[in-house]
Amino acid sequence: MPAPHLLDDIDAALAAACQRLALPAYRAKQVRKWLLEKRAQGWDTMTDLPKALRTQLEGEFQLWTAEVAKHTAADDGTEKLLLQLAGGGRIECVLLRENIGKRAKEVESPASLAPEGRRRTMCISTQVGCAMGCVFCASGLDGVDRNLTTGEIVEQVLRLQHRLGPEERLSHLVVMGMGEPLANLDNLLPALNEVSRPDGLGISPRRITISTVGLPPAIRKLARSEDGSRYRLAISLHAPNDELRNRIVPVNKNIGVEAVMAAADDYYTVSGRRLTFEYVLLAELNDQPEHAHQLVGLLKSRNALLNVIPYNPVEGLPYRTPTMEAQQRFRTILETGGVEVRFRHRKGDKINAACGQLRRSTPPSVVPITSNL
Ligand code: SAH
């Protein structure tokens, strides 16, 4: 049997190890600090631990269970990792760098920019594949293989953290990679708890967003769990009525827009956090004026932000990005209707940074490489 993954439950694992090996408790704190704050990539770098102890711990635990199968970096500072998991399957995670108050176009090469005043967001996955079957999305094309473990979720964050320069700090985390996070809440919540701890990565829960297709029972469970209601919730709506949503987001057939909105309202009431709705804009499918008007009807009385994402095309799928005119028309109707709307500019599309795309475009046999595009 392989040694346990340390990142599955760092504190419990280290506490047990300290007891077993008759070590003082501060040794656990030291290891924690190395991993979460000092970005250690291996036991050998933990230089204030005696060498014999490092060797001992190395035999007790697996520090990493994934291998970086591919690393890509784009000119705009976006970096993406394709991870090959020891437990089988491949997943993706992304680091996005944005200048606060600046448009993507104005961002020069990342090296030339001062580290302060930038937002650094990590996007992580929760499952190998996805069972939701949204028709435009690359992640679910082959269905779902399995849930990620807590350790595999935390590992993505730490692996991306290794990509940051010494002056750079992680500021935001979005659970918007592969998979449906609310279908893996039991493993996700301990991971987010770890990531938000002040004696670790210290990402404020207000800066952590969980994106869901909208599963009402799981949304209510999240709202009622002590940790869960601290985060921001984003709901992938993609259509303002059932007829259209059933076509774009097939799981809607068993749920319905009304039930999704009721669960979202419940989350808002319990958490007090403003809701985000996501809307992937697909040419001639959900980008018509009538859709914008219906969205106004759904959202204008709610304390909500509408995040519109012009479609990032996926090879082999028939969907297209709307023209600039169609996007503008859509936006104007929403703004005139009193909905707060933000268009999410595409970052990293040259490196297939949309969910599931890198996995599909990379053959499984790929050897570990680092490439700069
Ligand atoms: N299962 C979660 C997380 C999915 S990824 C959810 O449904 O919210 C986060 C967002 O990216 C979702 O809104 C998803 O619909 C969207 N998305 C997926 N593929 C996309 C693509 N090719 N172009 C634009 N947005 C995409």
PDB file of C-alpha atoms and ligand atoms in Angstrom, residues 130 132 134 136-138 175-177 179-181 211-213 234-236 238 278 280 309-314 344 354-355 357, ligand 1:
ATOM      1  CA  CYS A 130     -17.505  15.923 -15.242  1.00  0.00           C
ATOM      2  CA  MET A 132     -23.016  17.406 -15.841  1.00  0.00           C
ATOM      3  CA  CYS A 134     -23.130  20.935 -20.457  1.00  0.00           C
ATOM      4  CA  PHE A 136     -20.524  23.404 -24.956  1.00  0.00           C
ATOM      5  CA  CYS A 137     -17.930  22.346 -22.351  1.00  0.00           C
ATOM      6  CA  ALA A 138     -14.799  20.273 -22.979  1.00  0.00           C
ATOM      7  CA  VAL A 175     -13.267  26.445  -8.051  1.00  0.00           C
ATOM      8  CA  MET A 176     -14.018  26.652 -11.759  1.00  0.00           C
ATOM      9  CA  GLY A 177     -11.829  23.975 -13.258  1.00  0.00           C
ATOM     10  CA  GLY A 179     -15.789  18.856 -12.516  1.00  0.00           C
ATOM     11  CA  GLU A 180     -18.826  19.840 -10.493  1.00  0.00           C
ATOM     12  CA  PRO A 181     -17.603  21.045  -7.069  1.00  0.00           C
ATOM     13  CA  SER A 211     -18.887  27.672  -9.172  1.00  0.00           C
ATOM     14  CA  THR A 212     -21.739  25.229  -9.615  1.00  0.00           C
ATOM     15  CA  VAL A 213     -24.096  24.113 -12.320  1.00  0.00           C
ATOM     16  CA  ALA A 234     -21.348  31.367  -8.536  1.00  0.00           C
ATOM     17  CA  ILE A 235     -24.175  29.686 -10.393  1.00  0.00           C
ATOM     18  CA  SER A 236     -23.737  28.704 -14.020  1.00  0.00           C
ATOM     19  CA  HIS A 238     -26.374  29.982 -19.174  1.00  0.00           C
ATOM     20  CA  GLU A 278     -22.408  32.969 -14.905  1.00  0.00           C
ATOM     21  CA  VAL A 280     -21.561  31.615 -21.293  1.00  0.00           C
ATOM     22  CA  ILE A 309     -18.251  34.770 -20.602  1.00  0.00           C
ATOM     23  CA  PRO A 310     -18.100  34.987 -24.401  1.00  0.00           C
ATOM     24  CA  TYR A 311     -17.691  31.357 -25.475  1.00  0.00           C
ATOM     25  CA  ASN A 312     -14.183  30.013 -25.753  1.00  0.00           C
ATOM     26  CA  PRO A 313     -14.507  27.608 -28.719  1.00  0.00           C
ATOM     27  CA  VAL A 314     -13.778  23.930 -28.170  1.00  0.00           C
ATOM     28  CA  ARG A 344     -15.078  38.289 -18.385  1.00  0.00           C
ATOM     29  CA  ALA A 354     -10.699  26.971 -20.709  1.00  0.00           C
ATOM     30  CA  CYS A 355     -11.648  23.965 -18.653  1.00  0.00           C
ATOM     31  CA  GLN A 357      -9.213  21.884 -23.199  1.00  0.00           C
TER      32      GLN A 357
HETATM   33  N1  SAH B   1     -19.244  22.637 -12.861  1.00  0.00           N
HETATM   34  C1  SAH B   1     -19.030  24.007 -12.441  1.00  0.00           C
HETATM   35  C2  SAH B   1     -17.626  24.503 -12.811  1.00  0.00           C
HETATM   36  C3  SAH B   1     -17.447  24.570 -14.276  1.00  0.00           C
HETATM   37  S1  SAH B   1     -16.253  25.601 -15.014  1.00  0.00           S
HETATM   38  C4  SAH B   1     -20.071  24.900 -13.080  1.00  0.00           C
HETATM   39  O1  SAH B   1     -20.850  24.417 -13.893  1.00  0.00           O
HETATM   40  O2  SAH B   1     -20.133  26.073 -12.726  1.00  0.00           O
HETATM   41  C5  SAH B   1     -16.669  27.255 -14.692  1.00  0.00           C
HETATM   42  C6  SAH B   1     -17.445  27.988 -15.771  1.00  0.00           C
HETATM   43  O3  SAH B   1     -16.832  27.945 -17.066  1.00  0.00           O
HETATM   44  C7  SAH B   1     -18.842  27.438 -15.934  1.00  0.00           C
HETATM   45  O4  SAH B   1     -19.759  28.492 -15.930  1.00  0.00           O
HETATM   46  C8  SAH B   1     -18.750  26.769 -17.288  1.00  0.00           C
HETATM   47  O5  SAH B   1     -20.015  26.632 -17.863  1.00  0.00           O
HETATM   48  C9  SAH B   1     -17.819  27.692 -18.035  1.00  0.00           C
HETATM   49  N2  SAH B   1     -17.245  27.118 -19.262  1.00  0.00           N
HETATM   50  C10 SAH B   1     -16.953  25.829 -19.515  1.00  0.00           C
HETATM   51  N3  SAH B   1     -16.453  25.682 -20.767  1.00  0.00           N
HETATM   52  C11 SAH B   1     -16.405  26.909 -21.312  1.00  0.00           C
HETATM   53  C12 SAH B   1     -15.973  27.416 -22.583  1.00  0.00           C
HETATM   54  N4  SAH B   1     -15.493  26.621 -23.521  1.00  0.00           N
HETATM   55  N5  SAH B   1     -16.091  28.761 -22.804  1.00  0.00           N
HETATM   56  C13 SAH B   1     -16.551  29.577 -21.845  1.00  0.00           C
HETATM   57  N6  SAH B   1     -16.951  29.166 -20.622  1.00  0.00           N
HETATM   58  C14 SAH B   1     -16.895  27.838 -20.353  1.00  0.00           C
END
